[in-house]
């Protein structure tokens, strides 16, 4: 089955700096890659996603890039704010099962 | 539109007992999947149901089981509880797991003593 690895496990940045979280996947058949944000004590919520026919997608301060050849995708957050502090999960799927990374705990220091 | 509802939110059990968790998906969503969340392990897939049929199962022992009813509500059961079963159990729904975004419930936090 698919194996999704996520790095780093923890990340601290100064407010206003950028944050980058990287994930790799093993199954070349995976075609959908969502990113979820989970604030402390809250449910995970989708923040951005990308399909395998697209190389990059942007939504305001958040962007995701996908390199199908290298089988990796990344989340980029620019101009970080304290409310960006949360755990971020990447995932990959071929459609019938989601495989999640182990999460990145992001702390934005004011 | 009501979100995904999970009950109970918190529960404490002792080793050897069994537990049943419930998940009510968003209206119109027919796919329900379950995940176990533990520190450092992320979200581990338990199983997925669509129209009362289990379509996929993760690598968990047979003590973990589930079912889905005709109204798409789902339950998961863990028998003969072990200390290592302590976790947050999340369910997620979407119209069909093939269509993308999962909508998560707030989870049921199980503590096994």
Tab-separated table of C-alpha atoms in Angstrom, chain A:
chain	number	residue	atom	x	y	z
A	1	UNK	CA	0.000	0.000	0.000
A	2	UNK	CA	0.856	3.687	-0.006
A	3	UNK	CA	3.354	5.122	2.481
A	4	UNK	CA	3.385	8.857	3.177
A	5	UNK	CA	6.306	10.342	5.082
A	6	UNK	CA	6.211	13.871	6.471
A	7	UNK	CA	8.996	16.169	7.652
A	8	UNK	CA	9.755	17.895	9.892
A	9	UNK	CA	7.792	16.646	12.872
A	10	UNK	CA	8.119	20.018	14.604
A	11	UNK	CA	8.760	23.459	13.174
A	12	UNK	CA	9.131	26.832	14.867
A	13	UNK	CA	9.200	30.066	12.902
A	14	UNK	CA	9.095	33.752	13.723
A	15	UNK	CA	5.911	35.568	12.875
A	16	UNK	CA	6.115	36.863	9.326
A	17	UNK	CA	8.563	34.202	8.178
A	18	UNK	CA	7.711	31.363	5.807
A	19	UNK	CA	7.153	27.732	6.751
A	20	UNK	CA	7.626	24.711	4.518
A	21	UNK	CA	6.462	21.170	5.248
A	22	UNK	CA	7.427	18.307	2.964
A	23	UNK	CA	5.858	14.940	2.258
A	24	UNK	CA	6.898	12.022	0.113
A	25	UNK	CA	4.735	9.184	-1.117
A	26	UNK	CA	5.492	5.757	-2.508
A	27	UNK	CA	2.570	4.809	-4.750
A	28	UNK	CA	2.795	6.427	-8.164
A	29	UNK	CA	-0.935	5.746	-8.580
A	30	UNK	CA	-1.789	8.282	-5.863
A	31	UNK	CA	-3.613	11.142	-7.497
A	32	UNK	CA	-4.978	13.388	-4.766
A	33	UNK	CA	-2.960	15.124	-2.065
A	34	UNK	CA	-4.798	17.114	0.609
A	35	UNK	CA	-3.401	19.050	3.546
A	36	UNK	CA	-5.276	19.222	6.828
A	37	UNK	CA	-4.799	21.616	9.716
A	38	UNK	CA	-5.656	20.543	13.232
A	39	UNK	CA	-5.703	23.167	15.945
A	40	UNK	CA	-5.323	22.061	19.528
A	41	UNK	CA	-8.401	20.177	20.636
A	42	UNK	CA	-10.130	20.665	17.295
A	43	UNK	CA	-10.983	18.478	14.339
A	44	UNK	CA	-8.698	18.324	11.280
A	45	UNK	CA	-9.872	20.626	8.511
A	46	UNK	CA	-8.865	20.758	4.886
A	47	UNK	CA	-6.821	23.833	4.037
A	48	UNK	CA	-5.666	23.076	0.506
A	49	UNK	CA	-5.419	20.141	-1.868
A	50	UNK	CA	-3.875	19.293	-5.202
A	51	UNK	CA	-4.529	16.680	-7.830
A	52	UNK	CA	-1.866	14.873	-9.785
A	53	UNK	CA	-2.584	16.743	-13.009
A	54	UNK	CA	-1.547	20.042	-11.392
A	55	UNK	CA	1.934	21.104	-10.312
A	56	UNK	CA	1.087	23.976	-8.013
A	57	UNK	CA	-1.931	25.519	-6.315
A	58	UNK	CA	-2.149	28.671	-4.277
A	59	UNK	CA	-4.735	30.111	-1.917
A	60	UNK	CA	-3.750	33.437	-0.391
A	61	UNK	CA	-0.808	32.731	1.956
A	62	UNK	CA	-0.894	28.979	1.418
A	63	UNK	CA	0.492	27.071	-1.536
A	64	UNK	CA	1.103	23.435	-2.363
A	65	UNK	CA	3.547	22.108	-4.935
A	66	UNK	CA	3.654	18.604	-6.375
A	67	UNK	CA	6.549	16.845	-8.067
A	68	UNK	CA	5.188	13.596	-9.473
A	69	UNK	CA	8.543	12.437	-10.764
A	70	UNK	CA	10.156	12.690	-7.350
A	71	UNK	CA	6.921	11.697	-5.581
A	72	UNK	CA	6.918	14.560	-3.169
A	73	UNK	CA	4.677	17.471	-2.370
A	74	UNK	CA	5.100	20.440	-0.091
A	75	UNK	CA	3.023	22.948	1.832
A	76	UNK	CA	4.237	26.534	1.856
A	77	UNK	CA	2.872	29.116	4.262
A	78	UNK	CA	4.065	32.681	3.777
A	79	UNK	CA	3.837	35.616	6.181
A	80	UNK	CA	3.061	33.278	9.056
A	81	UNK	CA	0.769	34.451	11.834
A	82	UNK	CA	0.229	33.119	15.365
A	83	UNK	CA	-3.095	31.597	14.271
A	84	UNK	CA	-1.167	29.372	11.874
A	85	UNK	CA	0.134	27.468	14.913
A	86	UNK	CA	-1.334	23.959	14.633
A	87	UNK	CA	-0.544	20.426	13.538
A	88	UNK	CA	-0.534	19.950	9.780
A	89	UNK	CA	-1.115	16.586	8.113
A	90	UNK	CA	-0.451	15.694	4.517
A	91	UNK	CA	-2.158	12.757	2.837
A	92	UNK	CA	-2.101	10.820	-0.363
A	93	UNK	CA	-4.747	8.653	-1.919
A	94	UNK	CA	-5.453	6.595	-4.987
A	95	UNK	CA	-9.122	7.183	-4.276
A	96	UNK	CA	-10.273	4.412	-1.995
A	97	UNK	CA	-8.136	5.018	1.068
A	98	UNK	CA	-6.371	8.034	2.538
A	99	UNK	CA	-2.831	7.620	3.847
A	100	UNK	CA	-1.791	10.351	6.257
A	101	UNK	CA	1.642	11.554	7.253
A	102	UNK	CA	2.550	11.655	10.938
A	103	UNK	CA	1.990	15.392	11.224
A	104	UNK	CA	4.040	18.554	11.681
A	105	UNK	CA	3.538	20.681	14.750
A	106	UNK	CA	4.022	24.277	13.631
A	107	UNK	CA	4.615	27.008	16.192
A	108	UNK	CA	4.617	30.627	15.092
A	109	UNK	CA	6.460	32.790	17.593
A	110	UNK	CA	5.059	36.323	17.905
